XYZ file of C-alpha atoms in Angstrom:
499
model
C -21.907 -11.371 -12.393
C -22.445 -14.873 -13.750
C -24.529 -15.892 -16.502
C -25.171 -19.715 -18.470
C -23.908 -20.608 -21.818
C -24.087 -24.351 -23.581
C -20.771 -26.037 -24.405
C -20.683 -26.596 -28.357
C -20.235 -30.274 -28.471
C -22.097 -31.757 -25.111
C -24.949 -29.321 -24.701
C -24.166 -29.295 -21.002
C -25.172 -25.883 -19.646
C -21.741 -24.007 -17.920
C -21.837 -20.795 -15.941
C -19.377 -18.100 -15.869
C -18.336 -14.649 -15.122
C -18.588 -11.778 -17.400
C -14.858 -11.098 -17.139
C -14.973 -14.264 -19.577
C -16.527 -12.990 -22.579
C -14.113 -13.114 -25.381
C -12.445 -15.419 -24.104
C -11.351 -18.895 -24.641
C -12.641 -22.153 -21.821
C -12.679 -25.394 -21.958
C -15.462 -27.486 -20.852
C -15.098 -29.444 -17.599
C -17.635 -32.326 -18.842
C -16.470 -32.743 -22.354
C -12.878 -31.272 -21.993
C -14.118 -28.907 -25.547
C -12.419 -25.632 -25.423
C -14.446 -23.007 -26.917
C -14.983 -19.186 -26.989
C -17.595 -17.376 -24.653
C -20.244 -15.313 -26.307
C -22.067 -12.696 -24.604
C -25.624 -14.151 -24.690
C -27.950 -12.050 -26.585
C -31.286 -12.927 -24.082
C -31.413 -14.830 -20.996
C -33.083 -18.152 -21.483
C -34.363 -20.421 -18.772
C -35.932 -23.937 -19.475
C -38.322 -24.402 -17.163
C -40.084 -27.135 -18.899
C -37.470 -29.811 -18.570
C -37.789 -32.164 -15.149
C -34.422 -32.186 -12.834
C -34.833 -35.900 -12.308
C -35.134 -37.006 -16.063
C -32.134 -34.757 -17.203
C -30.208 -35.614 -14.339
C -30.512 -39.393 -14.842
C -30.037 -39.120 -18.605
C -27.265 -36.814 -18.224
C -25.107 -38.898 -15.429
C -26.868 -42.538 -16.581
C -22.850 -43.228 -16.889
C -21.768 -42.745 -13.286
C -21.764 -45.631 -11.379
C -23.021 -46.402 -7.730
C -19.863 -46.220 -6.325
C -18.610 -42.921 -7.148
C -21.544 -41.255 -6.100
C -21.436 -43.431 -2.791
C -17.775 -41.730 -3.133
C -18.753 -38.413 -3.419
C -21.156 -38.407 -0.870
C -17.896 -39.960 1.459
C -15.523 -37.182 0.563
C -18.590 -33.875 0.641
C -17.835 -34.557 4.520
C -14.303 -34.974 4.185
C -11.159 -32.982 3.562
C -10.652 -31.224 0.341
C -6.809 -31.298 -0.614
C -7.244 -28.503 -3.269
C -4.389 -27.749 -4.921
C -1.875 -30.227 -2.174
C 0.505 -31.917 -4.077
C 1.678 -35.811 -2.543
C 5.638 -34.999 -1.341
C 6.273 -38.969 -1.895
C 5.102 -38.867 -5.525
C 6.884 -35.755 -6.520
C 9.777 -37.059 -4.689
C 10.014 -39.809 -6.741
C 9.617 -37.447 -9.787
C 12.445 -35.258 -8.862
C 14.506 -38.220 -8.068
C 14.343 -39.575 -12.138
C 14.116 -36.379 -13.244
C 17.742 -35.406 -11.591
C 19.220 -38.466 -12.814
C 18.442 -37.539 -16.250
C 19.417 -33.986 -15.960
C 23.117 -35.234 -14.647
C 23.185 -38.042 -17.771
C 22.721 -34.971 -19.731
C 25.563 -32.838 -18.573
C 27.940 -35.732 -19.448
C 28.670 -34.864 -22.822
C 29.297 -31.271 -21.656
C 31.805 -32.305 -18.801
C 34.596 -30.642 -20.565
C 32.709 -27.428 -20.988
C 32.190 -24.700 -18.087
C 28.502 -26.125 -17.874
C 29.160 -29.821 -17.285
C 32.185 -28.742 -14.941
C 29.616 -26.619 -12.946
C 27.449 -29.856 -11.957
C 30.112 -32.298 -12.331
C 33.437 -31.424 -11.112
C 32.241 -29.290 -8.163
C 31.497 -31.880 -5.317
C 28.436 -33.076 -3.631
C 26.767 -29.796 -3.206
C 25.824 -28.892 -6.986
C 23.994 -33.062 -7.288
C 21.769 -32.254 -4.186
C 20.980 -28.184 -5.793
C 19.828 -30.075 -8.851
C 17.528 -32.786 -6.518
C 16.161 -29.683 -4.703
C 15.212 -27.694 -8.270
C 13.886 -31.126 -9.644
C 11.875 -31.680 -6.747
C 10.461 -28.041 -6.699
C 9.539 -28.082 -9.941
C 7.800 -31.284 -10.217
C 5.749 -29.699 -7.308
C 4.628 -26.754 -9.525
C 4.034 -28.402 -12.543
C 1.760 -30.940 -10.632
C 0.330 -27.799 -8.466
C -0.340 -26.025 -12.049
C -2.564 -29.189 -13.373
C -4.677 -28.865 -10.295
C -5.013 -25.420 -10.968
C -5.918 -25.350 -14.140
C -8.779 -28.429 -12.732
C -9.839 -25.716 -10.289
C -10.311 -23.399 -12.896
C -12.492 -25.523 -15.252
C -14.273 -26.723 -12.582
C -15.370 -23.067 -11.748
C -17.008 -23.249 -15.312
C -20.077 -25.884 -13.596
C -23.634 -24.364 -13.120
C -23.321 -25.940 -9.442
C -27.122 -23.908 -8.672
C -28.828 -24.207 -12.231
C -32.211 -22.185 -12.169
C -33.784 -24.885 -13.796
C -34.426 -27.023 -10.219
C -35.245 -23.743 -8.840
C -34.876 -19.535 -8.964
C -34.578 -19.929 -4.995
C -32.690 -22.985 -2.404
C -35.830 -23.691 0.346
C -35.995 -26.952 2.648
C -38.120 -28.456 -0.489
C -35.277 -28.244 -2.959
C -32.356 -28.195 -1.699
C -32.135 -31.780 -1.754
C -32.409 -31.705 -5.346
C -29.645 -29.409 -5.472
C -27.438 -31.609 -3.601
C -27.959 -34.538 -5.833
C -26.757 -32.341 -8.979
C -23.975 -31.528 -7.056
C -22.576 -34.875 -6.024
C -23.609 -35.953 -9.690
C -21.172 -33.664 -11.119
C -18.212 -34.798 -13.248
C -15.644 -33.895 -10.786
C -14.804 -34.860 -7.129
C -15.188 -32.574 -4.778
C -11.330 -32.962 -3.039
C -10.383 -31.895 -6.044
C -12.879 -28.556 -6.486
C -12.668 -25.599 -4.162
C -15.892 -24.065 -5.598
C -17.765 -27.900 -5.364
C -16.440 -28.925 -2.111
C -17.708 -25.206 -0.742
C -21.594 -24.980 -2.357
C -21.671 -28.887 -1.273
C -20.933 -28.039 2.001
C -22.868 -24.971 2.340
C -26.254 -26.806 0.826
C -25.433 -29.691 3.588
C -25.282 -27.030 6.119
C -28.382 -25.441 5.131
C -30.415 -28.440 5.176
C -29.735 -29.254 8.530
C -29.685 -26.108 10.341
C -32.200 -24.186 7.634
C -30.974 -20.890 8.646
C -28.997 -18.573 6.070
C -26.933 -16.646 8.860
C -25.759 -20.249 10.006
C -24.753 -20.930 6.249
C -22.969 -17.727 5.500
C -20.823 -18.181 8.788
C -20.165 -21.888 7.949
C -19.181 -21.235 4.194
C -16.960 -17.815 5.520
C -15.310 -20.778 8.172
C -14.618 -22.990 5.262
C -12.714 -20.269 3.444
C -10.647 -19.662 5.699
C -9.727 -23.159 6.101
C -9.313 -23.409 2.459
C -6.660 -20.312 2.088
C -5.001 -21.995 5.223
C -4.727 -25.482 2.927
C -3.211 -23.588 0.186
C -0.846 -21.542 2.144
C 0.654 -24.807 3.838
C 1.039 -26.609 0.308
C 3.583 -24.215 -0.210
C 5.487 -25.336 3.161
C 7.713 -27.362 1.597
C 8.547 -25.248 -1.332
C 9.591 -22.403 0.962
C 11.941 -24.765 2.885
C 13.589 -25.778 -0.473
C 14.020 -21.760 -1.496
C 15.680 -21.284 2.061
C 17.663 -24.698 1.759
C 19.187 -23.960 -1.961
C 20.593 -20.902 -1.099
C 22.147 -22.310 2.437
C 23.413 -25.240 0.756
C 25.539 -23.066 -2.318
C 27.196 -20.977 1.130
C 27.950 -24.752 2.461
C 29.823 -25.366 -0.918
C 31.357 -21.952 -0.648
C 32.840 -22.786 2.637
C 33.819 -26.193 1.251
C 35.271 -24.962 -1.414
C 37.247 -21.992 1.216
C 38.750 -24.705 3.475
C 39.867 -26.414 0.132
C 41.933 -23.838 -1.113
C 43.179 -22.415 2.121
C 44.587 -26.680 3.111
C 45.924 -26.541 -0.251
C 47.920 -23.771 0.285
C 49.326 -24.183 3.493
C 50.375 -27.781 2.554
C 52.222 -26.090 -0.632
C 53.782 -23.394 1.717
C 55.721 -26.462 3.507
C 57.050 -27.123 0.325
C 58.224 -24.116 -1.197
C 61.469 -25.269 -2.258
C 60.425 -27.449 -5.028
C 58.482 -25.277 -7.844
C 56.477 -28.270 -8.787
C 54.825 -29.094 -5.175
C 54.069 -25.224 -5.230
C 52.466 -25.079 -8.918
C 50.135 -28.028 -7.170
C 49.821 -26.672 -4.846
C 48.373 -23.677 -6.515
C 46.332 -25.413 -8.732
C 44.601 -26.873 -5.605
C 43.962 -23.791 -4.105
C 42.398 -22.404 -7.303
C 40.181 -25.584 -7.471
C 38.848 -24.829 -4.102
C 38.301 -21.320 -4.910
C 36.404 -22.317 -7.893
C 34.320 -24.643 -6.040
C 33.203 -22.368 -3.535
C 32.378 -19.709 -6.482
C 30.406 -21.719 -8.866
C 28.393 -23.471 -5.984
C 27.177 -20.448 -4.560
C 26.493 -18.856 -8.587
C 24.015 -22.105 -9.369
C 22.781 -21.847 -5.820
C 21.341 -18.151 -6.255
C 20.129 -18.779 -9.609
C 18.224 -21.949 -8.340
C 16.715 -20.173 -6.116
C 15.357 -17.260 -8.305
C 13.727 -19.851 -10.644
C 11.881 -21.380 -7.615
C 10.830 -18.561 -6.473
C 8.973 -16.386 -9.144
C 7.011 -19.458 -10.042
C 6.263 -20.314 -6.759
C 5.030 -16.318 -5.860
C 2.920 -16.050 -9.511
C 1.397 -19.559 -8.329
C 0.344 -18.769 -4.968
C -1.148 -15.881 -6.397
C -3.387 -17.142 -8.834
C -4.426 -19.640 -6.354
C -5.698 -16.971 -3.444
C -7.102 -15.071 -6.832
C -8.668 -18.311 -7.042
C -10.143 -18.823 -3.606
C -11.335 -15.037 -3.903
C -13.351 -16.243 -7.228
C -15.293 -19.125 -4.798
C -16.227 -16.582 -2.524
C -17.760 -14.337 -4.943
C -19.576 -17.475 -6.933
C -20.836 -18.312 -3.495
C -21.782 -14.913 -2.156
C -23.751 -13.787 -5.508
C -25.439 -17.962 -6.432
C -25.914 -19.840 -3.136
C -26.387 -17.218 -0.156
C -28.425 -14.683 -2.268
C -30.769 -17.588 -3.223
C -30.930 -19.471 0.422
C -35.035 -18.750 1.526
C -35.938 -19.841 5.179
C -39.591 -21.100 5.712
C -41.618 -19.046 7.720
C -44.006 -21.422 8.999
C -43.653 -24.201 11.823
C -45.479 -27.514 11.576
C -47.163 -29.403 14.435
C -44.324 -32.092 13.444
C -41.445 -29.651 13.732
C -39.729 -31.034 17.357
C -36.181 -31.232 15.864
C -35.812 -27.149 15.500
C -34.662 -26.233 18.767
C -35.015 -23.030 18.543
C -38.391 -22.273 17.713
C -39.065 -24.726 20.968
C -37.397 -22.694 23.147
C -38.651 -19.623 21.849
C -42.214 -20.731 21.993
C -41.835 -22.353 25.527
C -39.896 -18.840 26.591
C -43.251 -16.524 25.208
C -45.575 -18.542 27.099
C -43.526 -18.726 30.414
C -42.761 -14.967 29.879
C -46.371 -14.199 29.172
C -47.652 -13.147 32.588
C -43.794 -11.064 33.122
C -45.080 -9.443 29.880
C -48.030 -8.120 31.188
C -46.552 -7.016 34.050
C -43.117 -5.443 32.385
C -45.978 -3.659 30.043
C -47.715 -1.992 33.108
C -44.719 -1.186 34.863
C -43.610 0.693 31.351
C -46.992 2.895 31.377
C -46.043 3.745 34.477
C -42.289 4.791 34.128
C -43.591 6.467 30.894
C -46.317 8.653 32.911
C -43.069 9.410 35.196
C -41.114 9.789 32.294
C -43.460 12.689 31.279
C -43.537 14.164 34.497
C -40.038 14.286 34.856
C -39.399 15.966 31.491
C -41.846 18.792 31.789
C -40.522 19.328 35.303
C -36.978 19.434 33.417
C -38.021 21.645 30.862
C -39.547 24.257 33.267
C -36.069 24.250 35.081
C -34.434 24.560 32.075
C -36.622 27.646 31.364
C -35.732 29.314 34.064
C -32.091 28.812 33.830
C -32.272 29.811 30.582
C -33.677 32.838 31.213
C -31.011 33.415 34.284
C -28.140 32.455 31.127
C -29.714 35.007 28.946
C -29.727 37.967 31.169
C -26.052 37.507 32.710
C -25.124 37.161 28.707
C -26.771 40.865 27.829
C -25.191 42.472 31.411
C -21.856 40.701 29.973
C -22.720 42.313 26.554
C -23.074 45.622 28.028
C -19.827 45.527 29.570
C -18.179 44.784 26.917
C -19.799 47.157 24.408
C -18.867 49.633 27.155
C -15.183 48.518 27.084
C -15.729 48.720 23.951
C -16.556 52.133 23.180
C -13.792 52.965 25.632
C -11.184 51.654 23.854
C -12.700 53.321 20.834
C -12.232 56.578 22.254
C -8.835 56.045 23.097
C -8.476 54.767 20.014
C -9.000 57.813 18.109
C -7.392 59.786 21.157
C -4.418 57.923 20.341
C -4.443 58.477 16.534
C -4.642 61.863 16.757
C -1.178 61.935 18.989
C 0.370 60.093 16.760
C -0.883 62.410 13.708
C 0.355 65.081 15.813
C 3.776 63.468 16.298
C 3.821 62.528 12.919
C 3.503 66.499 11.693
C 6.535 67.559 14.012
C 8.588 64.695 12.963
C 8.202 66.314 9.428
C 8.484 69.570 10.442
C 11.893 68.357 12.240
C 12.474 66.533 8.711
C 12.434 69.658 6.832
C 14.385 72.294 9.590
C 16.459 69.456 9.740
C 17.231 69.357 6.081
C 17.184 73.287 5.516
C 20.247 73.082 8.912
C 21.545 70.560 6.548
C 21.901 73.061 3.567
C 23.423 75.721 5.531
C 25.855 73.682 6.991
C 27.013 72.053 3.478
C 27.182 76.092 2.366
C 29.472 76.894 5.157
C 31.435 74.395 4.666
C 31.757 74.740 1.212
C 33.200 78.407 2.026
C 35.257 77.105 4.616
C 36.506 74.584 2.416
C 37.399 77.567 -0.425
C 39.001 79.543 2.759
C 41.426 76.879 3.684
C 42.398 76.746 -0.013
C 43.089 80.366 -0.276
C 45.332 80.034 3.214
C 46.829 76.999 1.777
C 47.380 79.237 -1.898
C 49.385 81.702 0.605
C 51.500 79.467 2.823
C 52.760 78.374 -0.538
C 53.863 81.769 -1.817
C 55.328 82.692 1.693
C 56.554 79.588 1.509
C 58.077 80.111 -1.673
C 59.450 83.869 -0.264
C 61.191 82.246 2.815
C 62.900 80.035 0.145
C 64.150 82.465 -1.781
C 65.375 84.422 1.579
C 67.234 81.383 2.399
C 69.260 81.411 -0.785
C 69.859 85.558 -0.788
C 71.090 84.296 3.059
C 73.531 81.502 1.671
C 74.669 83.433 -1.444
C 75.722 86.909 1.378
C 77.670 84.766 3.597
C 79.078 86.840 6.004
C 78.544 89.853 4.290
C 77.350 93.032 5.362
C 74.073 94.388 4.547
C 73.750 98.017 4.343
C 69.962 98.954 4.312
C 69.319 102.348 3.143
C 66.247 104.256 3.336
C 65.713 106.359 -0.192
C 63.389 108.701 -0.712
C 60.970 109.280 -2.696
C 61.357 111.162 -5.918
C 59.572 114.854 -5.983
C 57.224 115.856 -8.503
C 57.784 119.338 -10.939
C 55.289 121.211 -12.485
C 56.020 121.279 -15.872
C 56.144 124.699 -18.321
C 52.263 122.961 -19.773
C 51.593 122.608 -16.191
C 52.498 119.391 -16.671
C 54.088 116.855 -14.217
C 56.991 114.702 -14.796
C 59.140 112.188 -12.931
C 63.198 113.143 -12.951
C 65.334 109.323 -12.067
């Protein structure tokens, strides 16, 4: 939102936006810079006349520049276009002095950078000159744009609303304003869009002239930075034509020493040549890409704050000239130039009897209309009523499939409970086989150790056969049967064994 202030030292009145407050401006009249204040209450003179304070306030202008500023409200507005020729010019001094500086530092890396390395580094330093000259003069114009968004281009004091009656007066204060309108996005656009409106006296008309005018207005300030895109593509190109200067330098150097390898002093030239040439091509390309940095990030923040800029106008002109813009609704018996309203009159009363008849022949479709829809909804009745019973016989099936697959449901549950009790009844005679069979084999397992306890010993017997065997030779063995000693009674009845 905007709101009016007075300037401290001229008294002029000065709109701006509340993003402002707190901050520092600087008059566009008087050229004051001052602080913004956030106005306590909103005060409107409605006593003073336009015409007095206008005269009083511009009695300094001359004829001719408002005879000028009516010329250029029709013409083109160059914004923020800088003149190539002048900044040429510009660059051109400006380059000579920056080379007459690097004199004294001609023994140093710096002066041998721009001195000692050809052509190439004399036109980098034109190119930088001349792209800066172009921003610093594209930076004055914007700060101009910026004060000159500080005018009240609409004050309320003419009028709270722009009609036929006043817009006149509003067009006067405009051209009367300190500032031409080339020079002023935000004048050049509410002086064109009053023009507009005074001619055609239609709002829509306005709104789609002032939305044509901003786009020619962003298309002005994109092409003013034509040249300084060539000059960020041509810096870099021309350090890679100094690099391949420098290359075919060092690599004729070289082969011309080669030829004369035999003598050590030809070669150390030779050497010396081809390092020369390699530093060339180097240092070129180094001041090349560091030109072209510094162009650029000026040139980017720039273009920025100039489409922020042109974004600014359309807001000032969306929320003070088209809000206010009021059309008159009535038409005078003098009013032949508004085309429009002719032909729209001349169409009613041509169309009149058509009327008439188009309004009959609509009472008519609408009677059929009627007809037609109760007709419709009866047949919609009775095919709804067909829909609805073929949906309950399709309920009943399936609530009958239903109920089937209920019953096989459970049918099915109770097999697999069923199957589920023998597989644990298998679980446990399987575990109780398991047992039994662990116990069996545990005896088994005790068996086979007794059997293997007696192989030993009969093992052990067999052994000790074999050695009686091998310690008889070929001896005889008698075997003898003996019998067994005979048991006497005793005199105490005793018994005792006799050996």
């Amino acid at each position: 939102m905007y709101f009016q202030f007075p300037c401290e030292k001229c008294s002029k009145k000065l709109k701006v936006r509340d993003e402002n407050i707190g901050k520092k401006v600087r008059c566009p009249y008087c050229q004051h810079t001052m602080l913004v204040k956030k106005p306590e209450t909103p005060v409107i003179d409605t006593s003073v006349d336009f015409s007095a304070s206008s005269t009083a306030t511009h009695s300094t202008k001359t004829s001719s520049s408002r005879t000028g500023s009516k010329t250029v409200s029709s013409g083109w507005a160059d914004g923020t276009e800088v003149s190539l020729s002048k900044s040429g010019m510009i660059a051109i001094g400006a380059s000579v002095v920056f080379i007459v500086l690097m004199f004294p530092f001609r023994k140093y890396y710096l002066g041998e950078l721009f001195l000692d390395r050809g052509w190439v580094p004399f036109a980098l330093v034109f190119l930088m000159s001349w792209s800066a000259t172009i921003l610093i003069l594209k930076s004055r114009k914007l700060a101009k744009q910026k004060d000159s968004m500080l005018f009240d281009t609409l004050p309320t004091d003419i009028s709270e609303e722009i009609s036929e009656k006043t817009v006149a007066k509003f067009i006067e204060h405009v051209k009367n304003l300190p500032v031409d309108p080339r020079e002023s996005f935000l004048v050049n656009r509410v002086l064109r869009g009053l023009e507009h409106f005074s001619v055609l006296k239609s709002s829509a008309e306005v709104s789609n002239r002032l939305q044509s005018q901003s786009e020619i207005d962003a298309t002005s300030i994109d092409s003013s930075y034509t040249m300084l895109k060539v000059f960020i593509w041509a810096i870099p190109i021309l350090g890679f034509i100094g690099t391949v200067i420098g290359i075919g330098t060092a690599v004729g150097g070289f082969s011309g020493g080669m030829d004369k390898a035999a003598d050590i002093s030809a070669l150390k030239a030779s050497l010396g040549n081809v390092t020369g040439g390699l530093s060339t091509a180097f240092d070129t390309t180094l001041v090349a890409l560091v030109m072209s940095m510094l162009v650029m990030f000026p040139s980017s923040s720039m273009q920025k704050s100039e489409e922020d800029l042109l974004n600014w106008v359309d807001e000032y002109c969306n929320e003070n000239l088209l809000k206010r813009l009021k059309e008159s609704d009535h038409v005078s018996s003098g009013d032949e130039r508004d085309h429009r309203r002719l032909i729209q009159r001349t169409i009613d009363k041509a169309m009149a009897d058509h009327h008439a008849e188009l309004q009959t022949w609509t009472q008519k479709l609408e009677g059929i209309g009627s007809t037609l829809s109760q007709q419709v909804m009866k047949s919609w009745g009775k095919i709804d009523d067909k829909i609805r019973a073929q949906q309950e016989e399709q309920l009943e099936k399936v609530q009958q499939v239903i109920d089937k697959l209920t019953t096989e449901h459970h049918s099915v549950v109770e097999q697999m409970e069923n199957v589920e009790q023998k597989m644990s009844e298998l679980q446990t005679a399987h575990a109780e086989n398991l047992d039994k069979l662990n116990g069996d084999a545990a005896e088994m397992a005790q068996a086979a150790d007794t059997l293997s306890q007696s192989f030993s010993g009969v093992q052990q017997g067999l052994n000790g056969l074999n050695t009686v065997l091998s310690d008889l030779g070929e001896k005889q063995v008698l075997i003898q049967q003996v019998e067994a000693p005979r048991k006497r009674w005793g005199f105490f009845g005793g018994s005792r064994k006799v050996r």
